Tab-separated table of C-alpha atoms in Angstrom:
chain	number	residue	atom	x	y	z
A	1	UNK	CA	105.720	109.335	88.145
A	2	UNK	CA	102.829	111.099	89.964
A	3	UNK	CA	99.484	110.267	90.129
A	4	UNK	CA	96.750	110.758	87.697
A	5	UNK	CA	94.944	114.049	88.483
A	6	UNK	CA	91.455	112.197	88.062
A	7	UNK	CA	92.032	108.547	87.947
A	8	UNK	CA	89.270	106.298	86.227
A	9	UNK	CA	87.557	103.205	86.552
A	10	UNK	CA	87.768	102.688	82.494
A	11	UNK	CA	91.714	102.495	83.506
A	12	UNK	CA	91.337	99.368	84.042
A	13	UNK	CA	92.688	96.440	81.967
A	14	UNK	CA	90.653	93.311	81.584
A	15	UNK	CA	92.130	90.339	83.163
A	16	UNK	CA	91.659	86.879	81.650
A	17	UNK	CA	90.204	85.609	84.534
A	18	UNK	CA	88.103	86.264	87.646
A	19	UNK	CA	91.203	86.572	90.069
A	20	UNK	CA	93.226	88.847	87.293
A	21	UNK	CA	90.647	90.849	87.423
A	22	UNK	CA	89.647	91.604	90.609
A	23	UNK	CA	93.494	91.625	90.989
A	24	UNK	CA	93.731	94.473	88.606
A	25	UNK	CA	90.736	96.197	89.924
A	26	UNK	CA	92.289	96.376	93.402
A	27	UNK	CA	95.127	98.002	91.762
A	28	UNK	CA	93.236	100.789	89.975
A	29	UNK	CA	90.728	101.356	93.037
A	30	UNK	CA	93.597	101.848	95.510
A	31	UNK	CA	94.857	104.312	93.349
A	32	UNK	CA	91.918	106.210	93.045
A	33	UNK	CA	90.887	106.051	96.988
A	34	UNK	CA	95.026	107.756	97.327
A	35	UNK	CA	94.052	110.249	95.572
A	36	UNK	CA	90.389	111.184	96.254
A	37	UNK	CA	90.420	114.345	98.114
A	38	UNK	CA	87.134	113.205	100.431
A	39	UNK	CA	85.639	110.094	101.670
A	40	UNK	CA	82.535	109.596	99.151
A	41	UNK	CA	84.899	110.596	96.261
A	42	UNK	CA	87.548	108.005	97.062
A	43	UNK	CA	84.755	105.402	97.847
A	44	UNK	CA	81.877	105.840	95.360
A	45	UNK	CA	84.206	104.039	92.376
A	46	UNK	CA	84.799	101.036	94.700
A	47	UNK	CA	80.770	100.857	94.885
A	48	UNK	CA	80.272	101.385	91.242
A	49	UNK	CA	82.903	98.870	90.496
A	50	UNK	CA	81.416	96.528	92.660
A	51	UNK	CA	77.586	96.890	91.158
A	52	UNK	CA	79.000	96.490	87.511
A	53	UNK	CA	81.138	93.556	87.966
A	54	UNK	CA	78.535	91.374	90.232
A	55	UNK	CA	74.423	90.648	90.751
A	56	UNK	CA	74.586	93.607	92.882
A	57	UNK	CA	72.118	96.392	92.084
A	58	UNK	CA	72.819	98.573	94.609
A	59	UNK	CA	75.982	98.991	96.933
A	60	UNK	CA	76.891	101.904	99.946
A	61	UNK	CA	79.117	102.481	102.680
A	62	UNK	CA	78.377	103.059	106.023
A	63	UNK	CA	80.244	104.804	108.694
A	64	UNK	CA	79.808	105.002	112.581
A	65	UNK	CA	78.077	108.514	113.271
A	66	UNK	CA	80.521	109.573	116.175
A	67	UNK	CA	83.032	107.896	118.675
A	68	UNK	CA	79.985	106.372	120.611
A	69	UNK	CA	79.141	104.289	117.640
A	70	UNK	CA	75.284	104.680	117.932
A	71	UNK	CA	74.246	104.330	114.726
A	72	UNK	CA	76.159	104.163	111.426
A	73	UNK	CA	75.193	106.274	108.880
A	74	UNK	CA	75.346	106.282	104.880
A	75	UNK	CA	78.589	108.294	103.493
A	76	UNK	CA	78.660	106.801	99.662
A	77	UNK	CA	76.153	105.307	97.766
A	78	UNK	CA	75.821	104.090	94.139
A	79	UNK	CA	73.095	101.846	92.196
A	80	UNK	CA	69.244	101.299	92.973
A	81	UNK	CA	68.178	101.033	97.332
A	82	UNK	CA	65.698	100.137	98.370
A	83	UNK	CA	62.089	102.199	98.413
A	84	UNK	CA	60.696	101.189	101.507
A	85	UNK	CA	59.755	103.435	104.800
A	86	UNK	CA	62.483	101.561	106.783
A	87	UNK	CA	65.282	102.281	104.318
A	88	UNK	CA	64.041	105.786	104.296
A	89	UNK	CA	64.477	105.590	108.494
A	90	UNK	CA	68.043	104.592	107.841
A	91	UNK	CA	69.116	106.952	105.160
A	92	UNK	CA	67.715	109.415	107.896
A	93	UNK	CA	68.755	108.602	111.117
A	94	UNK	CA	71.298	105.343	109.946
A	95	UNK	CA	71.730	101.771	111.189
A	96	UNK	CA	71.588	100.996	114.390
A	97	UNK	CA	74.532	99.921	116.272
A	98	UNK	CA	73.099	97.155	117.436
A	99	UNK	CA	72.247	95.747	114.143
A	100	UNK	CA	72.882	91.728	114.104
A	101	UNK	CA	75.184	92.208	111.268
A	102	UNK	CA	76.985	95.441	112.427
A	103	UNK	CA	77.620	93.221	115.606
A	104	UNK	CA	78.809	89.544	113.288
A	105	UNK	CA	80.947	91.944	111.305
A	106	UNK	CA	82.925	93.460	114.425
A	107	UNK	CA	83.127	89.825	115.893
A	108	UNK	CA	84.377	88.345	113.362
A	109	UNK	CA	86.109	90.983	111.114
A	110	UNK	CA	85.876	89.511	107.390
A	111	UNK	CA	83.146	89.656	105.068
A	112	UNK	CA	79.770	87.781	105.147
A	113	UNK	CA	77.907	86.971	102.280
A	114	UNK	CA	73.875	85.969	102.811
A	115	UNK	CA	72.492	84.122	99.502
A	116	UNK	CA	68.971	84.924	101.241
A	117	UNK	CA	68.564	87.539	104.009
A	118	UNK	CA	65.590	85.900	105.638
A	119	UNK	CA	67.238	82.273	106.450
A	120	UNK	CA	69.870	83.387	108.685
A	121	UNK	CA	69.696	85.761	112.173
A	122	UNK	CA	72.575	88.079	111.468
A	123	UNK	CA	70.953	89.502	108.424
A	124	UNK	CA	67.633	90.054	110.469
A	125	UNK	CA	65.765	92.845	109.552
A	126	UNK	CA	67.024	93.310	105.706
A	127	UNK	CA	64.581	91.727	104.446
A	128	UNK	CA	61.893	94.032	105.458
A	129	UNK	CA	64.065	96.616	104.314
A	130	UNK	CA	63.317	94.953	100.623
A	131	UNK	CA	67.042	93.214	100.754
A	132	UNK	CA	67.209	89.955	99.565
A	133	UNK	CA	70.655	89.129	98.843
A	134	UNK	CA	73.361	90.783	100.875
A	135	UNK	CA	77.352	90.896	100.989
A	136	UNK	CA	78.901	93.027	103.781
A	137	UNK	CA	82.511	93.774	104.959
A	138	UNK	CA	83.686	95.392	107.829
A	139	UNK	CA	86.298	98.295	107.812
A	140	UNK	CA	87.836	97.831	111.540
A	141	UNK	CA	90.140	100.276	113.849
A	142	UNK	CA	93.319	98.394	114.347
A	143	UNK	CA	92.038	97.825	117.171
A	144	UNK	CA	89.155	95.833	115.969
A	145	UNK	CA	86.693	98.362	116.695
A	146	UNK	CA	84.173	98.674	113.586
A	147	UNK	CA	84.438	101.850	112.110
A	148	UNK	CA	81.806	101.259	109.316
A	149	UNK	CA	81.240	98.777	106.774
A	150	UNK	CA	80.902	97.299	102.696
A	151	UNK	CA	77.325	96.518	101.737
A	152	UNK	CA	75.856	95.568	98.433
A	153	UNK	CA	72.570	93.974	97.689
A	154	UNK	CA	70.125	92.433	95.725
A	155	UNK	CA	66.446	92.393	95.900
A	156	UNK	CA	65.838	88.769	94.710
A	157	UNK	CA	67.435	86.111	96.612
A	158	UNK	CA	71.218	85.296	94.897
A	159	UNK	CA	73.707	83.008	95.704
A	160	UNK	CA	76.942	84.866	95.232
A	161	UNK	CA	79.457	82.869	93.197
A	162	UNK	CA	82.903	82.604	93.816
A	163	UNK	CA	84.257	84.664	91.560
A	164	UNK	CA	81.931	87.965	93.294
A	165	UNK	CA	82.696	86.744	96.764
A	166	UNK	CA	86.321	86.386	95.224
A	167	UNK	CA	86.432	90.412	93.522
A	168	UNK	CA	84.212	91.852	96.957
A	169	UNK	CA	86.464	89.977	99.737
A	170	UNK	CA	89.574	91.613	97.663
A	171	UNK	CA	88.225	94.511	96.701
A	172	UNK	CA	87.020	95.156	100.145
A	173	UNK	CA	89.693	94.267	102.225
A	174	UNK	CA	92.236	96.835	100.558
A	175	UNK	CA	89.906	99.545	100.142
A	176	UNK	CA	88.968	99.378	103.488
A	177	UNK	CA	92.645	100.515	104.740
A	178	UNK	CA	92.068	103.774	102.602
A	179	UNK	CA	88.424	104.247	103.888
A	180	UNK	CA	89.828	104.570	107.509
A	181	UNK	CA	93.189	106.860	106.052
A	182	UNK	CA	89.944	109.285	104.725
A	183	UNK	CA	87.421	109.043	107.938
A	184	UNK	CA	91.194	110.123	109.734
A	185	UNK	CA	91.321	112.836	107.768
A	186	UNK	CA	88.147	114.035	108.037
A	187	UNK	CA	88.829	114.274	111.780
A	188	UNK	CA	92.025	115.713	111.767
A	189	UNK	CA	91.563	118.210	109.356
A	190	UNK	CA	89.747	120.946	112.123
A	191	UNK	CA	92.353	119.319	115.023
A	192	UNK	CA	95.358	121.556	115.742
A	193	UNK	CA	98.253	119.432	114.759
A	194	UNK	CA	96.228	118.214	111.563
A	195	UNK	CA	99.268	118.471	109.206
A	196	UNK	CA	101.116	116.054	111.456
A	197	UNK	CA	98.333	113.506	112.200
A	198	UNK	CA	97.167	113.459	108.606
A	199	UNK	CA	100.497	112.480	107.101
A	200	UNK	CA	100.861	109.771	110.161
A	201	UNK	CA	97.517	108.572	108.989
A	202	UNK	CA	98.450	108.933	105.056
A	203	UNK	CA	101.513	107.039	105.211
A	204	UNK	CA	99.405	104.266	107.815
A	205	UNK	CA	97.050	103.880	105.106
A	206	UNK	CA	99.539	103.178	102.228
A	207	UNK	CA	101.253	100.734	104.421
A	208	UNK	CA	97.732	98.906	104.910
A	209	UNK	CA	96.725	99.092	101.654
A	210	UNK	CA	99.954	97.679	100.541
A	211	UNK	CA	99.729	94.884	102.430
A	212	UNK	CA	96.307	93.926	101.268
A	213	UNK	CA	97.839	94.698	97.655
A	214	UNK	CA	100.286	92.070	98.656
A	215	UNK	CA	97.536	89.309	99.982
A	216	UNK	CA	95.473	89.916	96.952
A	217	UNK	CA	98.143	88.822	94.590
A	218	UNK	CA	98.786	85.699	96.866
A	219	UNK	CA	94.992	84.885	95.608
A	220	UNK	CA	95.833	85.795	92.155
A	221	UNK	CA	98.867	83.613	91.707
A	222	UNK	CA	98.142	80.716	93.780
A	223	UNK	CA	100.750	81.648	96.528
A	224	UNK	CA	101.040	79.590	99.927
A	225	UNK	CA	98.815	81.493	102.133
A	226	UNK	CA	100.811	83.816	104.641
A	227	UNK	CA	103.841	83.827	102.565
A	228	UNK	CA	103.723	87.893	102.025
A	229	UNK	CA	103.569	88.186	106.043
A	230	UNK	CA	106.473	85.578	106.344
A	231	UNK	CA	108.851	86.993	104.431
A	232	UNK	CA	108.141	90.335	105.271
A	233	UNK	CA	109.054	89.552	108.911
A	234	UNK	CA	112.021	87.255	108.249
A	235	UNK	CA	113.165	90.794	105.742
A	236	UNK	CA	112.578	92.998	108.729
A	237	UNK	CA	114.635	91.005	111.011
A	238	UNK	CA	117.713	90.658	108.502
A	239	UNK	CA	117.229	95.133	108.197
A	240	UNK	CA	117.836	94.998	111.825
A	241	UNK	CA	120.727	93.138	111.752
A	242	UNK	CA	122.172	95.274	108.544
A	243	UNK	CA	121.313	98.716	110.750
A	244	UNK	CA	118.891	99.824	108.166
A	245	UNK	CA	117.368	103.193	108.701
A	246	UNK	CA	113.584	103.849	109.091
A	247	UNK	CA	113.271	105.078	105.479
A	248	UNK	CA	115.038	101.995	103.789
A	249	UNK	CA	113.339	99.714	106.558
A	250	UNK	CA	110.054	101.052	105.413
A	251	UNK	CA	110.952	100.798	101.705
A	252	UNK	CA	112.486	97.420	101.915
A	253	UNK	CA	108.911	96.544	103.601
A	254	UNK	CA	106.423	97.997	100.568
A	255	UNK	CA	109.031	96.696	97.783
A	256	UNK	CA	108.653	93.094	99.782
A	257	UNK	CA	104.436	93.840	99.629
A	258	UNK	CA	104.589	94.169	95.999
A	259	UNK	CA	107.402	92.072	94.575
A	260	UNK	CA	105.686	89.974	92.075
A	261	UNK	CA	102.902	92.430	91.670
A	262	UNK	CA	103.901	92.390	87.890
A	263	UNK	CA	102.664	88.719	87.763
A	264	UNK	CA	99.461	90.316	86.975
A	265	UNK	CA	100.342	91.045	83.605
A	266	UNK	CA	101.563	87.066	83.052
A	267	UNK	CA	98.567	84.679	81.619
A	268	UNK	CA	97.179	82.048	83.502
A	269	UNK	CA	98.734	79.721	80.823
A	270	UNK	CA	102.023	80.962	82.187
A	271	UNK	CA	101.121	81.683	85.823
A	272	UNK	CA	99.761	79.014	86.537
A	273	UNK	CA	100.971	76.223	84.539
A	274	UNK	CA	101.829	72.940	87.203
A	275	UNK	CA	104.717	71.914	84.804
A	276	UNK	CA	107.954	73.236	83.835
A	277	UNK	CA	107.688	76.442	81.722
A	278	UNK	CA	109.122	76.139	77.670
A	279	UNK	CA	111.794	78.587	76.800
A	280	UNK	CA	108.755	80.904	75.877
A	281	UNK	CA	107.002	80.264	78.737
A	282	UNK	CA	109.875	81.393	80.573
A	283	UNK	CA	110.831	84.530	79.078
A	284	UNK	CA	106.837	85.622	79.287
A	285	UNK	CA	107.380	85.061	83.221
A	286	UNK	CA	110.908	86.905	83.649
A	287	UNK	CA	108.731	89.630	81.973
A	288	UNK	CA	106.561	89.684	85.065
A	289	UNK	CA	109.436	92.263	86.766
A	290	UNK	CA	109.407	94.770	83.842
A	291	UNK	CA	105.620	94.879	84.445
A	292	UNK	CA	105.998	94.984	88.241
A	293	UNK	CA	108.205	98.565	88.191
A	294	UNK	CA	105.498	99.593	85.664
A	295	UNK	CA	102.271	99.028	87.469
A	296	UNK	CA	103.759	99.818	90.925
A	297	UNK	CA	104.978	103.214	89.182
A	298	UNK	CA	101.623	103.941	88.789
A	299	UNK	CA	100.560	104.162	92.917
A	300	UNK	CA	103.066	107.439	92.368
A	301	UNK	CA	104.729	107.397	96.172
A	302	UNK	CA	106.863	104.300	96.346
A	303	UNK	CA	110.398	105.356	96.925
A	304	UNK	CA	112.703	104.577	94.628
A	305	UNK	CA	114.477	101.766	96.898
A	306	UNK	CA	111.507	100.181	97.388
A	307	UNK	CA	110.760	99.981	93.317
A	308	UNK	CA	114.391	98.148	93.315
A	309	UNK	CA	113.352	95.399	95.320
A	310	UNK	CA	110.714	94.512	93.103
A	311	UNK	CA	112.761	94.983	90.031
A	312	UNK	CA	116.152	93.722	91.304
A	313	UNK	CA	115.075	90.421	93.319
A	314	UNK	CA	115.684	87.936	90.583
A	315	UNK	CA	118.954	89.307	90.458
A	316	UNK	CA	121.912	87.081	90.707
A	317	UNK	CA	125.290	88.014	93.093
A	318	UNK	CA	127.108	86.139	90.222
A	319	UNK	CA	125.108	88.230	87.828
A	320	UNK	CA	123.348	85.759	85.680
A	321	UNK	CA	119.772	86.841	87.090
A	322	UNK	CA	116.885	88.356	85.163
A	323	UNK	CA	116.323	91.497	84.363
A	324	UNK	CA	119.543	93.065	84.021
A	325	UNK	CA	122.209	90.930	84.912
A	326	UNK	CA	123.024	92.539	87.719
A	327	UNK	CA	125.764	91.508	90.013
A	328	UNK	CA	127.206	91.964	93.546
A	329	UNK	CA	126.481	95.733	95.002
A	330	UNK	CA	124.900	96.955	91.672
A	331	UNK	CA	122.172	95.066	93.173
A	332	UNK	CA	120.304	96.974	96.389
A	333	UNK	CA	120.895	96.134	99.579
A	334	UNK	CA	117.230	95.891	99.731
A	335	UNK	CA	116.679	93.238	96.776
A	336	UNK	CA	119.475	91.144	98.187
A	337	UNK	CA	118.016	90.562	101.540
A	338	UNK	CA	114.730	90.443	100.075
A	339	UNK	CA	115.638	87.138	97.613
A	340	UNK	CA	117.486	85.027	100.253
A	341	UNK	CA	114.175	85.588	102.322
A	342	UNK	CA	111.706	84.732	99.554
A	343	UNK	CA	113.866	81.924	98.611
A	344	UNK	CA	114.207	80.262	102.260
A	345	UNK	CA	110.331	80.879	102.483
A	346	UNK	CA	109.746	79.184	99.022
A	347	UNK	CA	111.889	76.326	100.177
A	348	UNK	CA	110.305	75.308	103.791
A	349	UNK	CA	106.285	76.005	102.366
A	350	UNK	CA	104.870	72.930	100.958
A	351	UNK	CA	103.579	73.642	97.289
A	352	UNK	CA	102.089	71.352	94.797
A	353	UNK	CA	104.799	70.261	93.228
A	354	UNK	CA	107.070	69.598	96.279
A	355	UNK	CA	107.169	69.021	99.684
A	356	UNK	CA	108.147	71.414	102.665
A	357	UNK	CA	112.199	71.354	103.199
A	358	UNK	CA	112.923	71.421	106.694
A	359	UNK	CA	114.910	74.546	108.091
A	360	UNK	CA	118.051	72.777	108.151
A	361	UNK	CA	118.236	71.900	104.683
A	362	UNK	CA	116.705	75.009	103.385
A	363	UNK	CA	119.904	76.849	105.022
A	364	UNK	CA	122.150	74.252	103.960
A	365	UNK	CA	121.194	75.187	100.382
A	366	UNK	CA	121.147	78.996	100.765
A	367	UNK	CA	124.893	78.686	102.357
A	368	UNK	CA	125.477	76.579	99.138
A	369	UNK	CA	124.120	79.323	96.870
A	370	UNK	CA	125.798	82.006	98.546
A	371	UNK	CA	128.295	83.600	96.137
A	372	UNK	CA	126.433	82.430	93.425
A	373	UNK	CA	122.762	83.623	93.638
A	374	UNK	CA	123.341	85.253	96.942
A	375	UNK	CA	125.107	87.771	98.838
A	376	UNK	CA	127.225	85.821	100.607
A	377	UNK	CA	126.953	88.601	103.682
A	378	UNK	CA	123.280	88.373	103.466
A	379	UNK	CA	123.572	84.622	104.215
A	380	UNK	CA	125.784	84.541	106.398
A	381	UNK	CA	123.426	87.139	108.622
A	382	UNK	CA	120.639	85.461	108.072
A	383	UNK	CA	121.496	82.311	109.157
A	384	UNK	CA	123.243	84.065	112.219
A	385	UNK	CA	119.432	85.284	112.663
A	386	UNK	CA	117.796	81.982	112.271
A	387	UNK	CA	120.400	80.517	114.726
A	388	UNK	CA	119.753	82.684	117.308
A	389	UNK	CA	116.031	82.203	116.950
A	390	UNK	CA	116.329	78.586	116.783
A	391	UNK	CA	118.254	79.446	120.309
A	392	UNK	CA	116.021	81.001	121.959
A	393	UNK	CA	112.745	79.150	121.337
A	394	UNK	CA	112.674	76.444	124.072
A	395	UNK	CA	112.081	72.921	122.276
């Protein structure tokens, strides 16, 4: 399925909460940044999203001028700014680079949030710009160089709530991948070699955005923290060992980013509830994989390898998993390594209903469930690769 010709923000589906929401509204947004064919038009619905779902009356990114990062000048802009000669200065000539906040947002490279611009030094000068309230992000090189950044404001002081520092830091964070995939392109385009470069930087961006996609639904769902990045790596590790091939490397990699991305569709109720599910309980969470293939359908470029991992990795070797019953090698390659990874990561992170196993009995009980809910080859490698690590790593 390929993209929407002109993706909109009304495509997006009301959550029943603040972190479905701006869950879903990361969703949409990346979509629409993919396929904007310029900067402002792939960042001006982030803005407007942002202004209609907070206090903010006014929101804009800015973008560093040239590679000597003088000043940073305005590139999208949505809502009311503010009327004053210095904001007029700025829309001219831009902020300067040596802006307190420019400079806390490249030190410390996640987003700030001022309830009251004229209490605290690294909003300085905002508030005789007429800027009361402030929340700012950073869009970095991956280098950590600050290629331009988030702002939205009020004019009367506000303390932002949760839930809008919640939707901004998400919103933000993934949009901000796909703001540096456009600036790229807007350099490349006149370079000889563009073609090249731009898909380099096309298919850098997805993998970015992606991840953030990933880390958002860790929010939404309650996941440890860092369990996306975990199992990613421990999934990489086991491709190497199978001699996977860039292509199904790079597929196993976004399927692992957006495995329970259907969990978005599942109610709080569900989601969330600390006790054991009821038989309908249950069968509204195995739904969550249905929903998965659907939404992630939508971003129109995953391969189709990396859709089975998110649709196959409840999948049983003995074939009494969920969706389809699947068993043995009509499951992908993929899915299997994915689900002994995601299970040894569920096992050894502490949750609120259990305590951390150790590594030793986590593999104990994935050698135990080999042949039954797992490839027994899969195991059997990635223990070898835990072994060796355990190895190597001097006590």
């Amino acid at each position: 399925m390929g993209l929407p010709l002109s993706p909109r923000i009304s495509d997006l589906n009301s959550g029943t909460d603040a972190r479905t929401t701006a869950a879903q509204s990361v969703l949409t947004l990346t979509r629409v940044a993919l396929a904007a064919p310029s900067l402002p038009e792939g960042l001006t619905p982030t803005l407007e999203h942002l202004v209609s779902h907070t206090a903010a009356v006014g929101a804009a990114y800015f973008q560093a001028g040239d590679q000597r990062r003088l000043a940073y000048h305005v590139r999208a802009a949505t809502g009311d700014l503010p009327q004053t000669p210095g904001m007029a200065a700025i829309a001219a000539h831009g902020l300067p680079a040596g802006l307190p906040l420019l400079l806390a947002l490249e030190a410390g490279a996640h987003p700030l949030f001022f309830d009251d611009t004229a209490r605290d030094e690294a909003s300085a000068g905002f508030p005789e710009l007429g800027v009361c309230s402030l929340a700012a992000a950073p869009v970095c090189t991956a280098d950590g160089t600050l290629l331009g950044a988030f702002l939205m404001h009020t004019f009367e002081p506000h303390a932002w709530t949760a839930d809008e520092a919640a939707l901004f830091s998400m919103v933000a964070s993934t949009i901000a991948a796909l703001a540096g995939r456009l600036v790229a392109e807007e350099h490349t385009t006149q370079a000889r070699g563009a073609a090249e470069a731009f898909a380099l930087e096309a298919v850098a961006a997805r993998e970015a955005a992606l991840r953030a996609l990933g880390l958002a639904l860790e929010v939404r769902d309650g996941e440890t923290q860092g369990h996306t990045d975990r199992v990613c790596a421990l999934a990489l590790r086991l491709a190497e060992r199978f001699g996977l091939k860039e292509d199904a490397v790079q597929a196993l990699r976004w399927g692992a980013y957006l495995h329970d991305i259907g969990k978005l569709a599942i109610p709080d109720a569900v989601l969330l509830k600390p006790g054991r599910l009821n038989a309908q309980e249950w069968a509204i969470m195995q739904m969550h994989v249905s929903e998965g293939h659907r939404l992630a359908e939508t971003l129109g470029f995953l391969p189709l390898a990396a859709l089975a991992v998110i649709t196959q990795h409840h999948e049983r070797w003995d074939g009494g998993g969920y969706p389809r019953g699947l068993r043995e090698q009509e499951i992908s390659l993929g899915a299997r390594i994915f689900a002994v990874c995601d299970v040894f990561d569920a096992l050894t992170s502490e949750r609120p209903y259990k305590a951390a196993w150790t590594r030793e009995a986590a593999l104990a009980e994935l050698q135990v469930q080999a042949g039954q809910q797992f490839d027994p080859g899969v195991v059997r490698a990635f223990v070898a690769v835990l072994t060796a690590q355990s190895l190597a790593t001097p006590a």
